XYZ file of C-alpha atoms in Angstrom:
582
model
C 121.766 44.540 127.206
C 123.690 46.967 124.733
C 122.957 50.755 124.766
C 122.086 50.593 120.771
C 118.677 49.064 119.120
C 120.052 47.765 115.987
C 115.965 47.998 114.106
C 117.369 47.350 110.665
C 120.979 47.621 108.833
C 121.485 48.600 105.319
C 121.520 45.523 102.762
C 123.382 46.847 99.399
C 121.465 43.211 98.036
C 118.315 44.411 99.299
C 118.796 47.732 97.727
C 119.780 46.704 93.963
C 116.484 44.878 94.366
C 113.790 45.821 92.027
C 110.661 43.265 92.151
C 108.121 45.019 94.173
C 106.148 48.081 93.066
C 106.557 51.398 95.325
C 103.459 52.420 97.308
C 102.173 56.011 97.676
C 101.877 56.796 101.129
C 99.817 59.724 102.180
C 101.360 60.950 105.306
C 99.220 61.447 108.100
C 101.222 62.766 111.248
C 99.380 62.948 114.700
C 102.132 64.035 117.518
C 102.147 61.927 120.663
C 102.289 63.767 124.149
C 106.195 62.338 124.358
C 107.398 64.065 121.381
C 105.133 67.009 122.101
C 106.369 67.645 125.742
C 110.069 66.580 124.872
C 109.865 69.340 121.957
C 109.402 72.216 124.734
C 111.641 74.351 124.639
C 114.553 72.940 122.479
C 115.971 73.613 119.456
C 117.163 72.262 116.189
C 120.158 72.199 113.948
C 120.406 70.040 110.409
C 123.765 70.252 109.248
C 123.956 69.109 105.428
C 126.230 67.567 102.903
C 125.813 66.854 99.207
C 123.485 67.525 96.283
C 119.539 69.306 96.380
C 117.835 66.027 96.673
C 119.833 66.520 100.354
C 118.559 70.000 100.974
C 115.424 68.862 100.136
C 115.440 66.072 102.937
C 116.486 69.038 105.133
C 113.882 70.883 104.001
C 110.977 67.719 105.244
C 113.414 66.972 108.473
C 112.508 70.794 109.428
C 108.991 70.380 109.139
C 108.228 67.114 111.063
C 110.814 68.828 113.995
C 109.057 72.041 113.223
C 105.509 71.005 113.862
C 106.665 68.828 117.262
C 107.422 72.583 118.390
C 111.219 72.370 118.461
C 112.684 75.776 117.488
C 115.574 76.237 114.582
C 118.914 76.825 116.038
C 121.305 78.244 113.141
C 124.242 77.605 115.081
C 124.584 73.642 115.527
C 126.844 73.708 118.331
C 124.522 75.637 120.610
C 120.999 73.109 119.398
C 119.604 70.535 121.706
C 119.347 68.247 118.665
C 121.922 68.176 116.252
C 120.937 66.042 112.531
C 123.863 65.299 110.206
C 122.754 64.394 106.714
C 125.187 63.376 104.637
C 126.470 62.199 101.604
C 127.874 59.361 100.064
C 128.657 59.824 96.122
C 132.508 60.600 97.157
C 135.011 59.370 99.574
C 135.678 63.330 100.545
C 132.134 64.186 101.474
C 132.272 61.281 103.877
C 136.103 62.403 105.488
C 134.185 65.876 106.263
C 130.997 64.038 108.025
C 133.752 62.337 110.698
C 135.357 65.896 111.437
C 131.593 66.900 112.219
C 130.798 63.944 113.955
C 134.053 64.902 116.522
C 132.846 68.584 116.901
C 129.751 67.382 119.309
C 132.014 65.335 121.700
C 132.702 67.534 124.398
C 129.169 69.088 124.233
C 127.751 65.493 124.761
C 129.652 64.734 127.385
C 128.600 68.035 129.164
C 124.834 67.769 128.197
C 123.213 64.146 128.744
C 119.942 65.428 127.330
C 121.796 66.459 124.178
C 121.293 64.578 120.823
C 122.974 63.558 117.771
C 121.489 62.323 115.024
C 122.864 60.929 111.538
C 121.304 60.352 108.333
C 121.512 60.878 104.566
C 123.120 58.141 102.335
C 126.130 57.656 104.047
C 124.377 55.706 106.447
C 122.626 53.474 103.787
C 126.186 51.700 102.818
C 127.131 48.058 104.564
C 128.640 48.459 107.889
C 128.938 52.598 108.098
C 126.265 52.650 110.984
C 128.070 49.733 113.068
C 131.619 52.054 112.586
C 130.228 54.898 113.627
C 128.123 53.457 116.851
C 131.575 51.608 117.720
C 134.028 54.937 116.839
C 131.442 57.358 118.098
C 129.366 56.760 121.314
C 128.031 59.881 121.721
C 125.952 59.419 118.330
C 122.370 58.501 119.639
C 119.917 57.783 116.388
C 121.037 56.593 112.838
C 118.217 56.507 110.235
C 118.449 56.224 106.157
C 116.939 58.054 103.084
C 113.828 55.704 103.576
C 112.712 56.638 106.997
C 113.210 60.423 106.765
C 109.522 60.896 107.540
C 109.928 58.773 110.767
C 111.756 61.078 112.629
C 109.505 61.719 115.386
C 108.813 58.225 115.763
C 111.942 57.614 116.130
C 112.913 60.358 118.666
C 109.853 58.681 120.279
C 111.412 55.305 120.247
C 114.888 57.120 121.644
C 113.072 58.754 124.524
C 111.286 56.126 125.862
C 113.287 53.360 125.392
C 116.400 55.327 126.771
C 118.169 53.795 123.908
C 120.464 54.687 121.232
C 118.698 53.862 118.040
C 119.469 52.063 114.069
C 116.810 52.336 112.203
C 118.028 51.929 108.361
C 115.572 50.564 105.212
C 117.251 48.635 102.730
C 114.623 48.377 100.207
C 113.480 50.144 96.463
C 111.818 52.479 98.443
C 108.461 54.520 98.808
C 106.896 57.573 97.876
C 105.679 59.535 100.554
C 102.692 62.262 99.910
C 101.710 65.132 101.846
C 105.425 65.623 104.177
C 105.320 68.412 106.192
C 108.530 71.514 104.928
C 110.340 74.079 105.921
C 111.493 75.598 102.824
C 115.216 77.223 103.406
C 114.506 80.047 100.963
C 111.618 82.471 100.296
C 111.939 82.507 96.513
C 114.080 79.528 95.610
C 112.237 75.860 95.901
C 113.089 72.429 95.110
C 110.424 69.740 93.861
C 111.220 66.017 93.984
C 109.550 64.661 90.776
C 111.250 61.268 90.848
C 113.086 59.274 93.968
C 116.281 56.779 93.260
C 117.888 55.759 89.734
C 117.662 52.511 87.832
C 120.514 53.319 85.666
C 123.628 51.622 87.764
C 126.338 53.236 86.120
C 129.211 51.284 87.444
C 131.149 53.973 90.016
C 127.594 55.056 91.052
C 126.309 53.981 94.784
C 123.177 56.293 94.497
C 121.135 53.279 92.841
C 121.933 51.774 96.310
C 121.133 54.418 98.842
C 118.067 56.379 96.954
C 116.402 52.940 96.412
C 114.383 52.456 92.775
C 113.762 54.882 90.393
C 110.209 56.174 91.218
C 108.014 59.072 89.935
C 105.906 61.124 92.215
C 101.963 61.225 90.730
C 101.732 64.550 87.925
C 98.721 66.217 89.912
C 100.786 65.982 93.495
C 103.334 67.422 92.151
C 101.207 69.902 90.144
C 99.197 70.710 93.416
C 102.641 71.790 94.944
C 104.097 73.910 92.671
C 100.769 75.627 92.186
C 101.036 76.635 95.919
C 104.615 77.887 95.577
C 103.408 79.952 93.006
C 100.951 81.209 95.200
C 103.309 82.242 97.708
C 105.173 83.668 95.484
C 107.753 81.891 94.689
C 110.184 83.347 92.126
C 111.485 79.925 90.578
C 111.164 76.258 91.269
C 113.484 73.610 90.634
C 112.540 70.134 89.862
C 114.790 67.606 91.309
C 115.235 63.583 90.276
C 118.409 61.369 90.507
C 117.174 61.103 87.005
C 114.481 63.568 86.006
C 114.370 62.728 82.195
C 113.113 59.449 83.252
C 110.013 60.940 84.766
C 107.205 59.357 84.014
C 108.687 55.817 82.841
C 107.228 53.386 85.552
C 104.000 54.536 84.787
C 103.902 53.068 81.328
C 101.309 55.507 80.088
C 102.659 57.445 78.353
C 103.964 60.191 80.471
C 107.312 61.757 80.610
C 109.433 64.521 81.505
C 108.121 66.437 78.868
C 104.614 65.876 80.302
C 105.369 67.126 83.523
C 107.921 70.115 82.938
C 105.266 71.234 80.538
C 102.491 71.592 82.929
C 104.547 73.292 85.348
C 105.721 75.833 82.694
C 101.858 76.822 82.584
C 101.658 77.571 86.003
C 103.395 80.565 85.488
C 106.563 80.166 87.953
C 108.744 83.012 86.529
C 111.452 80.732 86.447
C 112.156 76.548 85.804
C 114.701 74.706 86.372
C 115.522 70.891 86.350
C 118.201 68.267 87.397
C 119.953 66.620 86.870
C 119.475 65.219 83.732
C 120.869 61.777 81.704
C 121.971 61.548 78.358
C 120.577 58.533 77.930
C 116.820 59.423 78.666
C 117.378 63.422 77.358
C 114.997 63.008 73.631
C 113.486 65.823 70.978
C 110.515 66.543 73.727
C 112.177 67.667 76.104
C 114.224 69.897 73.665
C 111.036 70.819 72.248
C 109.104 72.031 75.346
C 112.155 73.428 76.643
C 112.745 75.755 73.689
C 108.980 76.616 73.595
C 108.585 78.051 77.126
C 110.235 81.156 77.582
C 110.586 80.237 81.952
C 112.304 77.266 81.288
C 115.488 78.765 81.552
C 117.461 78.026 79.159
C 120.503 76.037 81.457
C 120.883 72.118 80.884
C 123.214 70.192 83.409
C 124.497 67.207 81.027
C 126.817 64.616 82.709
C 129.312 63.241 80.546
C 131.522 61.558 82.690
C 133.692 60.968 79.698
C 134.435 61.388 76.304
C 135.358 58.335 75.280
C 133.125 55.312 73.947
C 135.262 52.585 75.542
C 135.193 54.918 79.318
C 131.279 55.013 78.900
C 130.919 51.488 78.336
C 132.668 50.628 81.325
C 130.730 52.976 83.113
C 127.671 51.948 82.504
C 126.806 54.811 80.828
C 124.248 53.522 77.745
C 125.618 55.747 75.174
C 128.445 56.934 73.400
C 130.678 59.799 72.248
C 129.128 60.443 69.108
C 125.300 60.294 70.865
C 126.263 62.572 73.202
C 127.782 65.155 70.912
C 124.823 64.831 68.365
C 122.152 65.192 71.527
C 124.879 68.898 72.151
C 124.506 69.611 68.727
C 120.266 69.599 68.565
C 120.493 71.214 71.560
C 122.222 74.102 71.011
C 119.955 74.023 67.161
C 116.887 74.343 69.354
C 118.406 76.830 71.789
C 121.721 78.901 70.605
C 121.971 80.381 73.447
C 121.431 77.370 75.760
C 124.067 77.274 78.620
C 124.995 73.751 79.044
C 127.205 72.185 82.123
C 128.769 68.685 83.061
C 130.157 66.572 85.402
C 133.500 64.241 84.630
C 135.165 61.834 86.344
C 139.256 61.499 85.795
C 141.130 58.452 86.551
C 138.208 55.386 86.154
C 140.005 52.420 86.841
C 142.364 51.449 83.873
C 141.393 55.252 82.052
C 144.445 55.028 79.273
C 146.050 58.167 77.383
C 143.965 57.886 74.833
C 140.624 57.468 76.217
C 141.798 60.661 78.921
C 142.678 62.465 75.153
C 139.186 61.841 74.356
C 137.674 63.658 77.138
C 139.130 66.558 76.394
C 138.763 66.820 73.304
C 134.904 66.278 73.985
C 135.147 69.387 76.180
C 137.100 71.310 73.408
C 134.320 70.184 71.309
C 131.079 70.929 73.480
C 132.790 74.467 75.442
C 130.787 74.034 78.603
C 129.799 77.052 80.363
C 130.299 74.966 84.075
C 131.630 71.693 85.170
C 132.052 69.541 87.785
C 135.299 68.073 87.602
C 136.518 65.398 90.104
C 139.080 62.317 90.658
C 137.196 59.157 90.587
C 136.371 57.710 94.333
C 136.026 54.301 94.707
C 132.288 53.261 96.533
C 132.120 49.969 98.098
C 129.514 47.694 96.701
C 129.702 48.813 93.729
C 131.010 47.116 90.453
C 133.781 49.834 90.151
C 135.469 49.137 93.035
C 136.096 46.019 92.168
C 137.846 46.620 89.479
C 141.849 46.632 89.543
C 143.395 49.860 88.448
C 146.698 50.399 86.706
C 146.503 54.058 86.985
C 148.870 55.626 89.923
C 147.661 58.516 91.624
C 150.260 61.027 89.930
C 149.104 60.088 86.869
C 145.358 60.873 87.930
C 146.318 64.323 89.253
C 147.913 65.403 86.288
C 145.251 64.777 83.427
C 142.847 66.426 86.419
C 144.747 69.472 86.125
C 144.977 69.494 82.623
C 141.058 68.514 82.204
C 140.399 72.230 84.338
C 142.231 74.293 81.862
C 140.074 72.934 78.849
C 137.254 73.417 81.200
C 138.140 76.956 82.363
C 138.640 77.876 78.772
C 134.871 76.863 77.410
C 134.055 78.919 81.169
C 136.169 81.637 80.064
C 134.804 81.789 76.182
C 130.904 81.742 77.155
C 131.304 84.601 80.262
C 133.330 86.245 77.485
C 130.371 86.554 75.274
C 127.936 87.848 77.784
C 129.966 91.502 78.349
C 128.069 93.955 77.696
C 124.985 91.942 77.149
C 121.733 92.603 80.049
C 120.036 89.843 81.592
C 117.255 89.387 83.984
C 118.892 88.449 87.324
C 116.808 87.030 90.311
C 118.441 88.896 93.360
C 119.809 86.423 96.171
C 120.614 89.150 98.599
C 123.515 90.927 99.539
C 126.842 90.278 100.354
C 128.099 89.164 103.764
C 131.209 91.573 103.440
C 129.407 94.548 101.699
C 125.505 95.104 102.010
C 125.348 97.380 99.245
C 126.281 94.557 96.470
C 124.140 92.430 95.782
C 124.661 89.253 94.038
C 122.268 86.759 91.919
C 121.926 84.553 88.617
C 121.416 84.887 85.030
C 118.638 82.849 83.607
C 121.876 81.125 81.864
C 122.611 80.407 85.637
C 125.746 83.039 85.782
C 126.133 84.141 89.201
C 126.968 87.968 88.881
C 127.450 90.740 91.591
C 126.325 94.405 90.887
C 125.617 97.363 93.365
C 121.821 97.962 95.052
C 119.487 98.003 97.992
C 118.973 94.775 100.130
C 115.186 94.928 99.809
C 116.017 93.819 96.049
C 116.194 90.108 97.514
C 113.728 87.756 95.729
C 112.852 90.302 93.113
C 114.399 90.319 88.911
C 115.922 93.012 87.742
C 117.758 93.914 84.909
C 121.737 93.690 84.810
C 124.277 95.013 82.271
C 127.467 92.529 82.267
C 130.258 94.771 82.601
C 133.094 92.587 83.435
C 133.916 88.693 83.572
C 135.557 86.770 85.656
C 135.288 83.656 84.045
C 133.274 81.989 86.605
C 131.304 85.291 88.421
C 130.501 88.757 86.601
C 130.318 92.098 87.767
C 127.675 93.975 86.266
C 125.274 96.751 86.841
C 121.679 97.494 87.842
C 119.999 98.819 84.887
C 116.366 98.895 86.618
C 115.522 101.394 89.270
C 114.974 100.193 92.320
C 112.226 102.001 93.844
C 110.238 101.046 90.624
C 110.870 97.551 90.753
C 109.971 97.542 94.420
C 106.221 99.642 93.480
C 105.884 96.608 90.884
C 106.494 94.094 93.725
C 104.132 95.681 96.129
C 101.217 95.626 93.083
C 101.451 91.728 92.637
C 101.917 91.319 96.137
C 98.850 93.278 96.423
C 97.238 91.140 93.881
C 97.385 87.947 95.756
C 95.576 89.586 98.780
C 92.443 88.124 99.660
C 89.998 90.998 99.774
C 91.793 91.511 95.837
C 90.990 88.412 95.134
C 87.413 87.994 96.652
C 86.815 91.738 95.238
C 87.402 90.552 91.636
C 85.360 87.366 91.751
C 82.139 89.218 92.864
C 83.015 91.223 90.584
C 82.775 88.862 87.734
C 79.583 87.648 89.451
C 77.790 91.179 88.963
C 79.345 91.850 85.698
C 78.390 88.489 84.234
C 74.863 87.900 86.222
C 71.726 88.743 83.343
C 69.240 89.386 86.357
C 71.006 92.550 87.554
C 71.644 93.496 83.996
C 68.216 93.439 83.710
C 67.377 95.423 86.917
C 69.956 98.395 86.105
C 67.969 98.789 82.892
C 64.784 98.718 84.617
C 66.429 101.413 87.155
C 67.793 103.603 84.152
C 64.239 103.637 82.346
C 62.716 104.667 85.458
C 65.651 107.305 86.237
C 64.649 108.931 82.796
C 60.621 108.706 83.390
C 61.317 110.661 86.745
C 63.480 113.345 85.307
C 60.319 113.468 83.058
C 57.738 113.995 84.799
C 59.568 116.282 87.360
C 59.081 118.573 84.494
C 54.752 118.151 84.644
C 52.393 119.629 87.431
C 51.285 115.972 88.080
C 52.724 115.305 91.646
C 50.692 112.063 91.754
C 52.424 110.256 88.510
C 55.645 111.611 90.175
C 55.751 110.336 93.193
C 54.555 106.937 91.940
C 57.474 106.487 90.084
C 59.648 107.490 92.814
C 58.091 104.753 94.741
C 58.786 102.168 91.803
C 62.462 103.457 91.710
C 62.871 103.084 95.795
C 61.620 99.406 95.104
C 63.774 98.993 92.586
C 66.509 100.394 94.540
C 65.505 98.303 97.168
C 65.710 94.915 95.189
C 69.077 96.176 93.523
C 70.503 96.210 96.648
C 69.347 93.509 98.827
C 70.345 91.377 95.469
C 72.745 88.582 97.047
C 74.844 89.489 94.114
C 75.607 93.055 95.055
C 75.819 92.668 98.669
C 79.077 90.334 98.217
C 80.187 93.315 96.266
C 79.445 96.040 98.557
C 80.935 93.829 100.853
C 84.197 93.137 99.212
C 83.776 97.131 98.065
C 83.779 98.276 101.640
C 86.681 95.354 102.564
C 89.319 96.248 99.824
C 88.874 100.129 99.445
C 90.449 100.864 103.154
C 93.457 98.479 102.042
C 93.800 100.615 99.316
C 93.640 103.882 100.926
C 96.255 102.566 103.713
C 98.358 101.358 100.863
C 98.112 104.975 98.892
C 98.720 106.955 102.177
C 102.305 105.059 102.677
C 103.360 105.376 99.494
C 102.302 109.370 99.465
């Protein structure tokens, strides 16, 4: 018997398969006494590669390990359970995940208990999990992008069985409802709106290792960015290998539009959204974009390329001139719409000319960011089979020359925003001087400026004093202390005795049976002052008796006991509230 349970192995067949519709599953997580006990005093570390939908996955993995009762550990080399979850979109991001792997071999060998665990789309490609089982026998569990929310069971599986553990889907893939999270920032939050990508642009494994391109249902994902709201959450991200396809596989109707649209009304400060396709990007979108003023106003745009011929070969569904026309109503919409990019340099058999195009595109467009890289061939996918002409010298220098057209369109939009203010949402200081503080413009600028830490999470207001192309230094035009008494009042809003306070408050105001009774009271208030005024004791204490019963019904009125009772809950919050800040 081998020490490793090969459950499943990626199929990259299996995964371009597209037949079956996705369930919903709504997860329902009871913890066994194995997990439970094994939890007990040990601790966690999730080290991540790649792009948000990865943070995200972090994000669940926390949770599940979370609610077992392990315990974070922020330095991996010192946790009882090590997860690495990596990427696979470039041959670079995998190189890094082997120099992690090696970093956990001598603590392995020193702790038996210890465990490593890898997953993340790296492990969904043909034959990676096999490699690293045979290269690396320290690793203990291997799982995919499918089974993320099977962690426990796994660990389960791992404990009991006193086996090393494969467990990786290869199929379109689920959507799984109510996952337990640990969000990794107090004002910053991701939302998955759609899983996997249909598109299979030719250099692209993603299709592969994210399964089908699925949306999440509009009122689960409505239900939980109205709680991050409630939390407070300063601005919410909505994540999708392809978000502008949202809404496509239900064949109603929705779309992207739909859905960014109802999340602008919840009232998150700030939106964001990516990443986006040309291809699927239409007048809707621009239109409820320019309408909401927290949609920010910052559109990541792959190009890839700028020529027709490059696209085509890429898979890419549209061309030069589409692109530049979908730039150009845009920026019509939005003038001051930042807009960023990602190209690829040296596709198999890229000539002169079609590198010429590209930047000339970026001449064209001026992108405020971009991510530039050197294509990187992904096995299984059409791509890779192609044979290139292209030597790697070649590649390197239209690379370098692509970043100086790129750093110029940087250079020209940071340029414009000098003395300019912005609002700037505060990430916190800075690890080499706790008196800056650093954060980004709703244009998605990151910019440093002096000011007190407790600033964290909060907008202000920032003058741009200086650029440096791709950071600004600027300075804090709000005063603090102000900005922090305007925190504390919406914090204090979203207290419950505030909250119960102003619904039984609405109750009285609105409720025609105490309007009615503070009339009566009034009239018989008046009649008493009356007759105080005549030597008739008799009619004078009768109506004080009517007014005590009166009184008496007023307050014993359901209606004004909830807000007596809210009264006498809220006002010594208050007081304790106005005797700190006196």
């Amino acid at each position: 018997m081998g020490r490793v349970v090969y459950k499943s192995l990626p199929d990259m067949k299996k995964a371009r398969d597209r037949k079956e519709k996705p369930l919903t599953i709504k997860e329902d997580i009871r913890l066994s006494n194995t997990i439970k006990e094994f939890a007990k005093g040990k601790t966690y570390s999730i080290v991540t590669f790649g792009c948000q939908a990865n943070v995200r996955d972090e994000e669940i993995l926390s949770g599940y390990l979370e609610l077992a009762g392990f315990k974070k550990e922020n330095e991996s080399t010192k946790a009882d359970l090590v997860i690495l979850n990596t990427c696979a979109v470039r041959e670079n991001a995998e190189e890094k995940v082997y120099g992690e792997i090696g970093r956990y071999k001598a603590i392995a060998s020193k702790n038996k208990d210890f465990i490593l665990a890898i997953c993340g789309c790296m492990m969904q490609e043909e034959g990676m999990a096999k490699k690293i089982m045979g290269s690396y026998p320290y690793v203990k569990l291997i799982f995919g992008t499918h089974n993320v929310h099977k962690i426990l069971d796994l660990l389960e599986e791992k404990i009991e069985r006193k086996k090393d553990i494969v467990d990786i889907f290869s199929f379109q893939g689920d959507i799984i409802e109510n996952l337990p999270s640990t969000r990794l920032d107090k004002y910053k939050a991701f939302v998955n709106i759609t899983y996997g990508c249909d598109k299979f642009c030719t250099y692209c494994i993603v299709p592969y290792t994210r399964g089908r391109e699925r949306s999440r249902a509009k009122e689960d994902i409505i239900a939980e960015c109205r709680e991050l709201v409630k939390e407070g959450y300063q601005e919410i991200t909505l994540l999708g290998q392809n978000v502008n396809s949202y809404g496509k596989d239900f064949h109603d109707g929705t779309s992207f539009a739909t859905i960014l649209e109802e999340v602008a009304k919840l009232g998150i400060p700030r939106l964001r959204f990516m990443t986006s396709h040309p291809w699927d990007f239409n007048d809707d979108m621009i239109e409820v974009i320019a309408k909401y003023p927290n949609i920010m106003k910052c559109i990541h745009l792959p190009v890839q390329s700028g020529s027709t011929s490059m696209l085509r070969r890429m898979g890419r569904r549209y061309s030069r001139e589409e692109y530049l026309s979908l730039v150009e109503r845009i920026r019509k919409a939005m003038p001051d719409v930042a807009i960023t990019t990602d190209i690829i340099v040296g596709f198999p058999n890229e000539t002169e000319e079609e590198f010429q195009d590209t930047l000339s595109l970026c001449e064209i467009v001026k992108y405020d960011a971009a991510f530039t890289f050197i294509y990187s061939p992904r096995n299984g996918t059409p791509a890779a089979r192609m044979v290139d002409n292209v030597d790697d010298a070649t590649k390197h220098r239209r690379f370098d020359e692509l970043l100086k057209v790129i750093e110029a369109g940087v250079v020209y939009h940071a340029d414009q925003m000098i003395g300019k203010t912005y609002q700037v949402l505060v990430d916190g200081p800075s690890k080499k001087d706790k008196d800056v503080l650093s954060g980004y413009t709703e244009n998605g600028k990151l910019v440093h400026f002096n000011g007190p830490s407790y600033l964290k999470g909060k907008m202000v207001k920032v003058e741009i004093l200086e650029s440096h192309a791709f950071s600004m230094m600027g300075r804090l035009l709000d005063d603090p202390i102000l900005v922090l008494a305007s925190h504390a009042a919406k914090l204090l809003e979203k207290e419950d005795a505030v909250i119960r306070y102003k619904k039984y408050k609405e109750d009285f105001d609105n409720d025609e049976s105490i309007k009615a009774l503070l009339t009566e009271i009034e009239n018989k208030q008046r009649e008493m002052v009356k007759l105080a005024a005549k030597e008739d004791n008799q009619e004078a204490l009768k109506a004080k008796k009517e007014y005590d019963e009166l009184m008496e019904k007023y307050l014993n009125h359901p209606v004004v006991i909830n807000l007596n009772s809210a009264t006498d809950e809220l006002e010594p919050l208050l007081l304790e509230v106005e005797g700190i800040l006196s």
